[in-house]
C-alpha cells in the first residue's frame, strides 16, 4: 500500500554501516510553565468528565459528618474544628486519595510512557496534575464550609481564607498523594495508601483534638492536613490570631513544596526503568 | 539514522506471590544489531512475546538496556535517554494517559508538551484530525470510542509536533481497513514531504509485506533475519507450503504419512509442511489417494509468506503471527 518508494536499495541489511555524521539538531523542548498549563488544563477536563460523581460523594460525606457531629460537639471551638475538618476532608479525598489512585494506575498501566516520551519537565506533569486535582476540590470545599457555618451558626466573614487554605492544603495533600501513587510498588498499594491517608484526615482532622489521647494527638500533628484544618478553624473566632493562621499555612506550604519535590523525583524514577 | 549494537536486556526473575505465579528470568532483547536508514519504513516483525516492545522501549529512552548502544541521528540514547523525546514521536501500546481526554484535547495537549506554541498546537491538531478523518469525533472522550478509533486518535496525537522519526508499536491493532489506510497514507505523506523515518512494530504478516521497506524478524529477543520482505521471501522461494487438515487425527498407520511426522508443524488437526515442489506433489498424491484420503478433510498448496520465512528461519512460536 506504500506509494512512496524509499531511497534505499534492497539488500542484506545487517551489514550496512552509515558514515559517522554530526548529531542532528534536537526538536524543541516544552518549557515549564506552558507545559504545566497544558497538563493542568487536560487534567482538569479529565476530572470534570470522570470525577464529578466522586466530588459529590466527597461533599456528601463531609456534610453527613457535620450533621452527625452536631449532636456530639457542644458548639464553640469544637464546632469550629468540625467545620474546618470537614471542609479540608474534601481536599484530602480528592487531592490525596484520588490522585494517589490516578498515579498508581497510570504507572501500572504504562501510561507514564506517554509523558516520558515527550520533552516535558517532570515537575510540569506532577504540578499540573496536583494543581488540577486541588482546583477540582474548590466547589466541594466551599459548599461544605458554607453549609457548616450555617449548621453551627458560625460567622462566614472570614471564609475568604479558603483562598489560601485550599491551594496550600491542596499542595501538601496532592504532593503526598502523587508521591504515594508514584512510589507504591503496586497500584493496589497506591490506592490503599490514598485511602489510609484520607481516613487519617477524617478521624484526626474532624474529631476535636482536646478529647484525643496524647499518642493520637501526636499522630494528628504529623498529618499535613491538620495545619490546614487549624488555620481555617482559627478564623472563626471573634479575633483570629492571624500570625498563628499564617504559621499553620506556612507548614502546609513547606510540606507541599517538599512532597511535590519528592513526587517529581518519584515520577522521574518511575518514567525511566 | 538509527544504529543499534549489541543491545541486551534481561527481565529479572520474579518470585511468586499469592495469586501471581513466579516467572523465570527472560532475556527479552538478545544482542540485537540493527541499522535503520533515513526515510525508510522499517519493521519489527515477530509473534507476541518476541521482545518487540521491549526493544523499542530501549530505543525511545524508556528503558535502560543492560548492555549495548543505541544511536539515533548522532545522539547516544543510552547515555542521554531524555534526548529521545526531542528526536522521535512514540505511539505506545497503552493509551491510559489520554483515555479520559477528548480526541481534540489529547492531540492539542500532546502537541503543547512536544514544545509547540498554543496557536501552532491548535492548528496542527486541526490539520491532523482532518487528515485522519477524526474531525467528527473531535469532541468525544477517547474512552467512549471503539478500540480502532481510539488507536487512531492516539496516532493523531503522535503526529502533532513533527519529529523526524516515528516509532509506532502496533499502530493498527483493532483498526478497520479505512482507518488503516488513513494511517498508511499519513505515514507516506510525511515520508514524501519531509523524509520522515518510521519504525513500525507489528505481528501482522500481511501488513509487514505490504507497507515495509525492510523488516527485521524477531524471535525470542534475537534478530533472526533482516531484509526487504521480497528478499526474505526469496530465501524460501523454492519451497511450497502444504497445509493438510485431518478430519480427526492424522492417519499415522499410513507409512508415508508417519514419515512426514518429523517435519510438520502441528496445530490441532492442521499439519503445515514446507517442501520442495516435487516433494509437495508426492505428498499431495499420497494423501489424496489411498488410505490417507479417508482421514483428510482439506488441503492447500501456497507460495510462502513472511510467516513461512519466520518458521523456516527457526522461529519458535507456532502461534502469535496473524494474517490480515
Ligand atoms: N515488565 C516485564 N517484566 C518481566 N517480563 C517482561 C516484562 N515485559 C515483558 N516481559 C517479557 O519479555 C518478553 C518480551 O515481551 P514484549 O517485549 O512485550 O514482546 P512483544 O512486544 O514482542 O509482544 C516476553 O516473554 C514477556 O513476557
Ligand atoms: Mg508488544
Coordinates of C-alpha atoms and ligand atoms in Angstrom, one line a residue:
Chain A
X1 CA 0.0 0.0 0.0
X2 CA 3.1 2.2 0.4
X3 CA 3.1 4.6 -2.6
X4 CA 6.4 6.4 -1.9
X5 CA 9.5 4.4 -2.7
X6 CA 12.2 4.6 -0.1
X7 CA 15.5 5.9 -1.4
X8 CA 17.1 2.7 -0.3
X9 CA 18.2 -0.4 -2.2
X10 CA 17.1 -3.8 -1.1
X11 CA 19.9 -5.9 0.2
X12 CA 21.2 -7.6 3.2
X13 CA 20.8 -5.0 6.0
X14 CA 22.7 -6.4 8.8
X15 CA 26.0 -5.3 7.3
X16 CA 25.1 -1.7 6.4
X17 CA 27.2 0.9 8.1
X18 CA 26.3 4.6 7.9
X19 CA 29.1 7.1 7.7
X20 CA 29.5 9.0 11.0
X21 CA 27.8 12.3 10.9
X22 CA 27.3 15.3 13.1
X23 CA 24.5 14.9 15.6
X24 CA 21.2 16.3 14.3
X25 CA 19.6 19.2 15.9
X26 CA 17.1 18.3 18.6
X27 CA 13.4 19.2 18.4
X28 CA 12.1 21.9 20.8
X29 CA 11.6 21.2 24.5
X30 CA 8.4 22.2 26.2
X31 CA 9.0 24.9 28.8
X32 CA 7.9 24.5 32.3
X33 CA 5.0 27.0 32.5
X34 CA 3.3 26.3 29.2
X35 CA 3.7 22.6 29.8
X36 CA 2.3 22.9 33.3
X37 CA -0.6 24.9 31.9
X38 CA -1.3 22.3 29.3
X39 CA -1.2 19.4 31.8
X40 CA -3.4 21.3 34.2
X41 CA -6.0 22.0 31.6
X42 CA -6.0 18.4 30.4
X43 CA -6.2 17.0 33.9
X44 CA -9.0 19.4 34.9
X45 CA -11.0 18.4 31.9
X46 CA -10.4 14.7 32.8
X47 CA -11.5 15.3 36.3
X48 CA -14.6 17.1 35.1
X49 CA -15.5 14.2 32.8
X50 CA -14.7 11.3 35.1
X51 CA -14.7 12.5 38.7
X52 CA -17.8 14.7 39.2
X53 CA -19.7 11.9 40.9
X54 CA -16.8 11.4 43.3
X55 CA -16.8 15.1 44.1
X56 CA -20.4 14.7 45.1
X57 CA -19.5 11.7 47.2
X58 CA -16.8 13.7 49.0
X59 CA -19.1 16.6 49.6
X60 CA -21.9 14.5 50.9
X61 CA -19.5 12.6 53.1
X62 CA -18.3 15.9 54.7
X63 CA -21.9 17.3 55.1
X64 CA -23.0 14.0 56.6
X65 CA -20.2 14.0 59.1
X66 CA -21.1 17.5 60.2
X67 CA -24.8 16.6 60.7
X68 CA -23.7 13.6 62.8
X69 CA -21.3 15.6 64.8
X70 CA -23.9 18.3 65.6
X71 CA -25.3 16.1 68.4
X72 CA -21.9 15.4 69.8
X73 CA -20.0 18.7 69.9
X74 CA -21.0 21.5 72.2
X75 CA -20.6 24.5 69.9
X76 CA -17.7 26.9 70.2
X77 CA -14.2 25.7 69.5
X78 CA -15.3 22.1 68.8
X79 CA -17.8 23.2 66.2
X80 CA -15.2 25.3 64.5
X81 CA -12.8 22.3 64.4
X82 CA -15.6 20.1 62.9
X83 CA -16.5 22.5 60.2
X84 CA -12.8 23.2 59.3
X85 CA -12.0 19.5 59.4
X86 CA -14.9 18.5 57.2
X87 CA -14.1 21.2 54.6
X88 CA -10.4 20.1 54.4
X89 CA -11.6 16.5 54.3
X90 CA -13.0 17.2 50.8
X91 CA -9.5 18.3 49.8
X92 CA -8.0 15.2 51.3
X93 CA -10.5 13.0 49.5
X94 CA -9.7 14.3 46.0
X95 CA -6.1 15.5 46.2
X96 CA -4.7 12.7 48.3
X97 CA -6.9 9.7 47.7
X98 CA -7.9 10.2 44.1
X99 CA -4.5 11.5 43.0
X100 CA -2.7 8.6 44.6
X101 CA -5.1 6.2 42.8
X102 CA -4.6 8.0 39.5
X103 CA -0.8 8.0 39.5
X104 CA -0.7 4.4 40.8
X105 CA -2.9 3.2 37.9
X106 CA -1.1 5.4 35.3
X107 CA 2.2 3.9 36.3
X108 CA 1.0 0.3 36.4
X109 CA -0.7 0.5 33.1
X110 CA 2.3 2.0 31.3
X111 CA 0.5 5.4 30.9
X112 CA 3.6 7.2 32.1
X113 CA 5.3 6.3 28.8
X114 CA 3.2 8.9 27.1
X115 CA 4.6 11.7 29.2
X116 CA 8.1 10.2 29.4
X117 CA 8.4 10.2 25.6
X118 CA 7.5 13.9 25.4
X119 CA 10.1 16.6 26.1
X120 CA 8.3 17.9 29.2
X121 CA 9.8 18.7 32.6
X122 CA 8.7 16.2 35.2
X123 CA 7.7 19.0 37.5
X124 CA 5.1 20.1 34.9
X125 CA 3.4 16.7 34.9
X126 CA 3.3 16.4 38.7
X127 CA 2.4 20.0 39.4
X128 CA -0.1 20.2 36.6
X129 CA -2.0 17.1 37.9
X130 CA -1.7 18.1 41.5
X131 CA -3.0 21.6 40.7
X132 CA -5.9 20.3 38.7
X133 CA -7.0 17.9 41.5
X134 CA -6.6 20.7 44.1
X135 CA -8.7 23.1 42.0
X136 CA -11.3 20.4 41.4
X137 CA -12.0 20.4 45.2
X138 CA -12.9 24.1 45.3
X139 CA -16.7 23.8 44.8
X140 CA -17.0 20.9 47.3
X141 CA -14.9 22.6 49.9
X142 CA -16.8 25.9 49.7
X143 CA -20.2 24.2 49.8
X144 CA -19.1 22.2 52.9
X145 CA -17.7 25.3 54.6
X146 CA -20.8 27.4 54.0
X147 CA -23.2 24.6 55.0
X148 CA -21.1 24.0 58.2
X149 CA -21.2 27.7 59.1
X150 CA -25.0 27.8 58.7
X151 CA -25.5 24.5 60.5
X152 CA -23.4 25.5 63.5
X153 CA -24.1 29.2 63.4
X154 CA -20.5 30.2 62.7
X155 CA -19.6 33.6 61.1
X156 CA -18.9 33.4 57.4
X157 CA -17.0 36.7 57.4
X158 CA -13.6 35.0 57.1
X159 CA -14.4 32.3 54.6
X160 CA -12.1 34.1 52.1
X161 CA -9.3 32.4 53.9
X162 CA -10.2 29.3 51.9
X163 CA -8.4 31.1 49.0
X164 CA -5.2 30.3 50.9
X165 CA -6.2 27.1 52.7
X166 CA -7.3 25.2 49.5
X167 CA -4.2 25.7 47.5
X168 CA -1.8 25.2 50.4
X169 CA -3.5 22.2 51.9
X170 CA -4.1 21.1 48.4
X171 CA -0.4 21.3 47.5
X172 CA 0.5 19.4 50.7
X173 CA -2.1 16.6 50.2
X174 CA -1.8 16.4 46.4
X175 CA 2.0 16.2 46.7
X176 CA 1.6 13.4 49.2
X177 CA -1.0 11.6 47.1
X178 CA 1.2 11.9 44.0
X179 CA 4.3 10.6 45.8
X180 CA 2.3 7.6 47.2
X181 CA 0.9 6.8 43.8
X182 CA 4.3 7.0 42.1
X183 CA 6.3 5.2 44.8
X184 CA 4.0 2.4 45.7
X185 CA 5.2 -0.8 44.1
X186 CA 1.8 -1.9 43.1
X187 CA -1.4 0.1 42.1
X188 CA -3.5 -1.6 44.8
X189 CA -1.0 -0.4 47.4
X190 CA -1.2 3.2 46.0
X191 CA -5.0 3.0 46.3
X192 CA -4.6 1.6 49.9
X193 CA -2.2 4.4 50.9
X194 CA -4.5 7.1 49.5
X195 CA -7.5 5.6 51.4
X196 CA -5.5 5.4 54.6
X197 CA -4.4 9.0 54.2
X198 CA -7.9 10.1 53.8
X199 CA -9.2 8.0 56.7
X200 CA -6.5 9.6 58.9
X201 CA -7.5 13.1 57.7
X202 CA -11.1 12.1 58.6
X203 CA -10.5 10.7 62.0
X204 CA -7.7 13.0 63.1
X205 CA -9.0 16.2 61.4
X206 CA -12.7 16.2 62.2
X207 CA -12.8 14.9 65.7
X208 CA -12.0 17.6 68.3
X209 CA -8.3 17.4 69.2
X210 CA -8.7 18.1 73.0
X211 CA -10.5 14.8 73.5
X212 CA -7.8 12.7 71.9
X213 CA -5.2 10.8 73.9
X214 CA -1.6 12.1 73.8
X215 CA -0.4 9.5 71.2
X216 CA -3.2 10.2 68.8
X217 CA -2.7 13.9 69.1
X218 CA 0.9 13.3 68.2
X219 CA -0.2 11.5 65.0
X220 CA -2.5 14.4 64.3
X221 CA 0.4 16.8 64.4
X222 CA 2.2 14.7 61.9
X223 CA -0.6 14.9 59.3
X224 CA -0.2 17.9 57.0
X225 CA -4.0 18.4 56.6
X226 CA -4.1 19.2 60.3
X227 CA -2.4 22.5 59.7
X228 CA -4.9 23.4 57.0
X229 CA -7.7 22.5 59.4
X230 CA -6.2 24.5 62.3
X231 CA -5.6 27.5 60.1
X232 CA -9.2 27.5 58.9
X233 CA -10.6 26.8 62.3
X234 CA -8.8 29.8 63.9
X235 CA -10.5 32.2 61.6
X236 CA -14.0 31.5 63.0
X237 CA -13.2 33.2 66.3
X238 CA -14.1 36.8 67.1
X239 CA -10.5 38.0 67.0
X240 CA -8.5 35.5 64.9
X241 CA -4.8 35.4 65.6
X242 CA -3.5 35.9 62.1
X243 CA 0.1 35.1 63.0
X244 CA -0.9 31.6 64.0
X245 CA -3.0 31.2 60.9
X246 CA -0.1 32.2 58.8
X247 CA 2.2 29.8 60.7
X248 CA -0.2 26.9 60.0
X249 CA -0.5 27.8 56.4
X250 CA 3.3 28.1 56.2
X251 CA 3.6 24.5 57.4
X252 CA 1.2 23.4 54.7
X253 CA 3.3 25.3 52.2
X254 CA 6.5 23.7 53.3
X255 CA 5.0 20.2 53.3
X256 CA 3.6 21.0 49.9
X257 CA 7.0 22.0 48.4
X258 CA 8.7 19.0 49.9
X259 CA 6.1 16.4 49.0
X260 CA 5.8 17.8 45.4
X261 CA 9.6 17.7 45.1
X262 CA 9.5 14.0 46.3
X263 CA 6.7 13.3 43.8
X264 CA 8.6 14.8 41.0
X265 CA 11.6 12.8 41.9
X266 CA 9.4 9.7 42.1
X267 CA 8.0 10.5 38.7
X268 CA 11.4 10.8 37.1
X269 CA 12.3 7.4 38.7
X270 CA 9.1 5.7 37.5
X271 CA 9.3 7.1 34.0
X272 CA 12.6 5.5 33.0
X273 CA 13.2 2.0 34.2
Chain B
X1 CA 19.8 7.3 11.1
X2 CA 19.4 4.8 13.9
X3 CA 22.1 2.3 14.7
X4 CA 21.7 -0.4 17.4
X5 CA 24.6 -2.5 18.5
X6 CA 24.8 -5.4 20.9
X7 CA 21.6 -4.4 22.7
X8 CA 20.7 -6.8 25.5
X9 CA 18.1 -6.6 28.2
X10 CA 17.0 -9.3 30.7
X11 CA 14.0 -9.0 32.9
X12 CA 14.9 -10.4 36.3
X13 CA 13.1 -13.5 37.7
X14 CA 10.1 -12.7 39.8
X15 CA 9.3 -14.8 42.9
X16 CA 5.7 -15.9 43.0
X17 CA 3.3 -14.3 45.5
X18 CA -0.1 -15.5 46.4
X19 CA -2.2 -15.2 43.2
X20 CA 0.7 -14.4 40.9
X21 CA 2.9 -17.3 39.8
X22 CA 6.7 -17.0 39.7
X23 CA 8.2 -16.0 36.4
X24 CA 11.7 -17.0 35.4
X25 CA 14.3 -14.6 34.1
X26 CA 13.6 -13.5 30.5
X27 CA 16.2 -12.3 28.1
X28 CA 13.8 -10.1 26.1
X29 CA 16.5 -8.4 23.9
X30 CA 19.4 -10.6 23.0
X31 CA 22.4 -9.0 21.4
X32 CA 20.4 -7.0 18.8
X33 CA 22.1 -5.2 16.0
X34 CA 20.0 -3.0 13.6
X35 CA 20.6 -0.2 11.1
X36 CA 17.6 1.9 10.1
X37 CA 18.2 4.2 7.2
X38 CA 16.7 7.7 6.8
X39 CA 13.3 7.8 5.1
X40 CA 12.5 4.2 5.3
X41 CA 9.6 2.3 6.8
X42 CA 11.4 -0.3 8.9
X43 CA 9.5 -3.1 10.5
X44 CA 10.0 -5.3 13.5
X45 CA 8.0 -8.5 12.9
X46 CA 7.6 -11.2 15.4
X47 CA 5.0 -13.1 17.4
X48 CA 3.6 -11.9 20.7
X49 CA 6.3 -12.1 23.3
X50 CA 9.2 -11.9 20.8
X51 CA 10.5 -8.8 22.5
X52 CA 9.4 -6.1 20.1
X53 CA 8.0 -3.7 22.6
X54 CA 11.0 -4.2 24.9
X55 CA 13.3 -3.4 22.0
X56 CA 11.5 -0.2 21.0
X57 CA 11.2 0.9 24.6
X58 CA 15.0 0.9 24.7
X59 CA 15.2 2.9 21.5
X60 CA 12.8 5.5 22.9
X61 CA 14.8 6.0 26.1
X62 CA 12.0 4.5 28.2
X63 CA 14.1 1.6 29.4
X64 CA 17.8 1.3 30.0
X65 CA 19.5 -1.6 28.3
X66 CA 21.8 -3.9 30.3
X67 CA 24.3 -3.7 27.5
X68 CA 24.8 -2.2 24.1
X69 CA 24.4 1.1 22.3
X70 CA 21.6 3.0 20.6
X71 CA 22.5 5.9 18.4
X72 CA 19.7 8.0 16.7
X73 CA 20.7 10.8 14.4
X74 CA 24.1 11.0 16.0
X75 CA 22.7 11.0 19.6
X76 CA 23.7 8.4 22.2
X77 CA 20.3 7.4 23.6
X78 CA 21.6 5.1 26.2
X79 CA 23.6 7.8 27.8
X80 CA 21.1 10.6 27.1
X81 CA 17.6 8.9 27.2
X82 CA 15.9 12.3 27.6
X83 CA 17.1 13.3 24.1
X84 CA 14.9 10.7 22.5
X85 CA 11.7 12.7 23.2
X86 CA 13.2 15.6 21.1
X87 CA 14.0 13.3 18.1
X88 CA 11.1 10.9 17.9
X89 CA 7.4 10.5 18.5
X90 CA 6.3 7.3 20.1
X91 CA 3.0 5.6 19.9
X92 CA 3.0 3.0 22.7
X93 CA 0.6 0.1 23.1
X94 CA -1.2 1.8 26.0
X95 CA -3.5 4.8 25.8
X96 CA -4.3 5.2 29.5
X97 CA -2.7 8.7 29.7
X98 CA -5.1 10.0 27.1
X99 CA -8.2 7.9 27.8
X100 CA -10.3 10.4 29.6
X101 CA -9.5 13.3 27.3
X102 CA -11.4 14.3 24.2
X103 CA -9.7 13.5 20.9
X104 CA -9.1 17.1 20.3
X105 CA -7.6 17.9 23.7
X106 CA -5.5 14.8 23.6
X107 CA -3.9 15.9 20.3
X108 CA -3.6 19.5 21.3
X109 CA -2.1 18.7 24.8
X110 CA 0.4 16.3 23.2
X111 CA 1.5 19.0 20.8
X112 CA 1.9 21.5 23.6
X113 CA 4.0 19.0 25.5
X114 CA 6.1 18.5 22.4
X115 CA 7.0 22.1 22.6
X116 CA 4.6 23.8 20.2
X117 CA 3.2 27.2 20.9
X118 CA -0.5 27.3 21.7
X119 CA -1.7 28.6 18.3
X120 CA 0.6 26.2 16.4
X121 CA -0.6 23.2 18.5
X122 CA -4.2 24.0 17.7
X123 CA -3.5 24.5 14.0
X124 CA -1.6 21.2 13.8
X125 CA -4.3 19.4 15.8
X126 CA -7.0 20.5 13.4
X127 CA -4.9 19.6 10.4
X128 CA -4.0 16.1 11.7
X129 CA -7.6 15.3 12.8
X130 CA -8.8 16.4 9.4
X131 CA -6.2 14.3 7.6
X132 CA -7.1 11.2 9.6
X133 CA -10.9 11.7 9.3
X134 CA -11.3 12.2 13.0
X135 CA -12.9 15.7 12.9
X136 CA -16.3 14.4 13.6
X137 CA -15.1 12.6 16.7
X138 CA -13.0 15.6 18.0
X139 CA -15.3 16.3 20.9
X140 CA -15.6 12.7 22.1
X141 CA -13.5 11.3 25.0
X142 CA -11.2 8.5 23.9
X143 CA -12.8 6.2 26.4
X144 CA -16.1 6.3 24.6
X145 CA -14.6 5.3 21.2
X146 CA -14.1 1.9 19.7
X147 CA -10.7 0.3 20.0
X148 CA -9.7 1.2 16.5
X149 CA -10.9 4.7 16.7
X150 CA -9.1 5.2 20.0
X151 CA -5.9 3.8 18.4
X152 CA -6.3 6.3 15.5
X153 CA -6.8 9.2 18.0
X154 CA -3.5 8.2 19.8
X155 CA -1.8 8.0 16.4
X156 CA -3.1 11.6 15.7
X157 CA -1.6 12.7 19.0
X158 CA 1.7 11.2 17.9
X159 CA 1.7 13.2 14.7
X160 CA 1.1 16.6 16.3
X161 CA 4.5 18.3 16.6
X162 CA 6.7 17.0 13.8
X163 CA 9.5 14.6 14.5
X164 CA 12.0 13.0 12.0
X165 CA 11.4 9.5 13.4
X166 CA 8.1 7.9 14.2
X167 CA 8.1 4.8 16.5
X168 CA 4.8 3.0 16.2
X169 CA 4.1 0.0 18.4
X170 CA 1.4 -2.0 16.6
X171 CA -0.4 1.2 15.5
X172 CA -3.2 -0.5 13.5
X173 CA -4.4 -3.0 16.2
X174 CA -8.2 -3.2 16.1
X175 CA -8.5 -0.8 13.2
X176 CA -10.8 -1.3 10.3
X177 CA -9.5 -1.0 6.7
X178 CA -10.5 2.6 6.4
X179 CA -8.5 3.6 9.5
X180 CA -5.5 1.5 8.4
X181 CA -5.5 3.3 5.1
X182 CA -5.6 6.6 6.8
X183 CA -2.6 5.6 8.9
X184 CA -0.5 4.4 6.0
X185 CA -1.3 7.4 3.8
X186 CA -0.4 9.8 6.7
X187 CA 2.9 7.9 7.1
X188 CA 3.6 8.0 3.3
X189 CA 2.8 11.7 3.1
X190 CA 5.2 12.6 5.8
X191 CA 7.9 10.4 4.3
X192 CA 7.4 12.0 0.8
X193 CA 7.2 15.6 2.1
X194 CA 9.7 15.6 5.0
X195 CA 11.7 12.4 4.7
X196 CA 10.3 11.0 8.0
X197 CA 11.6 7.7 9.0
X198 CA 9.2 5.1 10.5
X199 CA 10.0 2.2 12.9
X200 CA 6.9 0.0 12.9
X201 CA 6.3 -2.8 15.3
X202 CA 3.9 -5.5 14.0
X203 CA 2.9 -9.1 14.4
X204 CA 0.8 -8.8 11.3
X205 CA 2.4 -10.6 8.3
X206 CA 0.2 -9.0 5.6
X207 CA 0.9 -5.6 7.0
X208 CA 4.6 -6.3 7.0
X209 CA 4.6 -7.5 3.4
X210 CA 2.7 -4.5 2.1
X211 CA 3.9 -1.5 3.9
X212 CA 7.5 -2.1 4.9
X213 CA 10.6 -1.3 3.0
X214 CA 12.7 -3.6 5.2
X215 CA 11.9 -5.9 8.1
X216 CA 13.8 -7.4 10.9
X217 CA 12.3 -10.7 12.1
X218 CA 12.5 -11.1 15.8
X219 CA 12.3 -14.3 17.7
X220 CA 12.9 -14.7 21.5
X221 CA 14.7 -11.4 21.6
X222 CA 17.0 -12.1 18.7
X223 CA 17.0 -10.7 15.2
X224 CA 16.9 -13.9 13.1
X225 CA 16.7 -12.1 9.7
X226 CA 16.7 -8.6 8.3
X227 CA 16.0 -7.7 4.6
X228 CA 13.3 -6.5 2.3
X229 CA 10.1 -8.5 2.5
X230 CA 10.7 -9.8 -1.0
X231 CA 14.4 -10.6 -0.2
X232 CA 13.3 -12.6 2.8
X233 CA 10.7 -14.5 0.8
X234 CA 13.4 -15.4 -1.7
X235 CA 15.2 -17.3 1.0
X236 CA 12.3 -19.8 1.0
X237 CA 11.2 -19.1 -2.6
X238 CA 11.9 -22.6 -3.8
X239 CA 9.5 -24.0 -1.2
X240 CA 5.8 -24.7 -1.3
X241 CA 3.7 -24.6 1.7
X242 CA 1.3 -27.6 2.1
X243 CA -1.4 -27.4 4.6
X244 CA -3.3 -30.6 5.5
X245 CA -6.4 -30.6 7.6
X246 CA -7.3 -34.0 9.0
X247 CA -10.9 -35.0 9.9
X248 CA -9.9 -36.2 13.4
X249 CA -6.3 -37.3 13.8
X250 CA -3.6 -37.9 11.3
X251 CA -3.6 -41.5 9.9
X252 CA -0.2 -42.4 11.3
X253 CA -0.8 -46.0 10.3
X254 CA -0.1 -45.0 6.7
X255 CA 3.7 -45.2 6.4
X256 CA 4.1 -42.2 4.1
X257 CA 2.1 -40.0 6.5
X258 CA 4.0 -41.2 9.5
X259 CA 7.3 -40.4 7.7
X260 CA 6.2 -36.8 7.5
X261 CA 5.6 -36.5 11.2
X262 CA 9.1 -35.1 12.0
X263 CA 8.8 -32.3 9.5
X264 CA 5.4 -30.9 10.2
X265 CA 4.2 -28.0 12.3
X266 CA 1.1 -29.3 14.1
X267 CA -1.7 -27.1 15.2
X268 CA -4.7 -29.1 16.2
X269 CA -5.9 -31.0 13.2
X270 CA -3.8 -29.0 10.9
X271 CA -0.4 -30.0 9.6
X272 CA 1.8 -27.5 7.9
X273 CA 4.8 -28.5 5.8
X274 CA 7.3 -26.6 3.7
X275 CA 8.6 -28.7 0.9
X276 CA 10.4 -28.6 -2.5
X277 CA 7.8 -28.6 -5.3
X278 CA 8.3 -32.3 -6.3
X279 CA 8.1 -33.4 -2.7
X280 CA 4.9 -31.4 -2.3
X281 CA 3.5 -33.1 -5.3
X282 CA 4.3 -36.5 -4.0
X283 CA 2.7 -35.7 -0.6
X284 CA -0.4 -34.5 -2.2
X285 CA -0.6 -37.6 -4.3
X286 CA -0.2 -39.7 -1.2
X287 CA -2.9 -38.1 0.8
X288 CA -5.4 -37.7 -2.0
X289 CA -5.2 -41.3 -3.0
X290 CA -5.2 -44.4 -1.0
X291 CA -5.7 -45.0 2.7
X292 CA -4.8 -41.4 3.9
X293 CA -7.6 -39.8 1.9
X294 CA -10.3 -41.1 4.1
X295 CA -8.8 -39.2 7.1
X296 CA -8.3 -36.0 5.1
X297 CA -10.6 -33.1 5.5
X298 CA -8.9 -30.4 3.3
X299 CA -5.6 -29.4 1.9
X300 CA -4.0 -26.3 0.3
X301 CA -0.8 -25.5 -1.5
X302 CA 0.5 -22.0 -1.3
X303 CA 3.6 -19.9 -2.0
X304 CA 5.5 -18.9 1.1
X305 CA 4.6 -15.7 3.1
X306 CA 6.7 -13.9 5.7
X307 CA 5.2 -16.3 8.2
X308 CA 6.9 -19.2 6.4
X309 CA 10.1 -17.2 6.4
X310 CA 9.8 -16.8 10.2
X311 CA 9.3 -20.6 10.6
X312 CA 12.0 -21.5 8.1
X313 CA 14.5 -19.4 9.9
X314 CA 13.8 -21.4 13.1
X315 CA 11.2 -19.1 14.7
X316 CA 10.0 -21.0 17.7
X317 CA 6.5 -19.7 18.2
X318 CA 3.8 -21.6 16.4
X319 CA 1.2 -19.0 17.0
X320 CA 1.1 -15.3 17.5
X321 CA 1.7 -14.1 14.0
X322 CA -1.5 -13.0 12.3
X323 CA -2.5 -12.7 8.8
X324 CA -4.9 -9.9 7.7
Ligands
LIG1 N1 7.9 -5.8 32.7 C1 8.2 -7.1 32.4 N2 8.7 -7.9 33.4 C2 9.1 -9.2 33.1 N3 9.0 -9.7 31.9 C3 8.5 -9.0 30.9 C4 8.1 -7.6 31.1 N4 7.6 -7.1 29.9 C5 7.8 -8.1 29.0 N5 8.3 -9.2 29.6 C6 8.6 -10.5 28.9 O1 9.6 -10.2 27.9 C7 9.3 -10.9 26.7 C8 9.1 -9.9 25.5 O2 7.9 -9.1 25.8 P1 7.5 -7.9 24.8 O3 8.7 -7.0 24.5 O4 6.3 -7.2 25.4 O5 7.1 -8.7 23.5 P2 6.2 -8.3 22.2 O6 6.0 -6.8 22.2 O7 7.0 -8.7 21.1 O8 4.9 -9.0 22.3 C9 8.0 -11.7 26.9 O9 8.5 -13.0 27.2 C10 7.4 -11.0 28.1 O10 6.7 -12.0 28.9
LIG2 MG1 4.3 -5.6 22.2

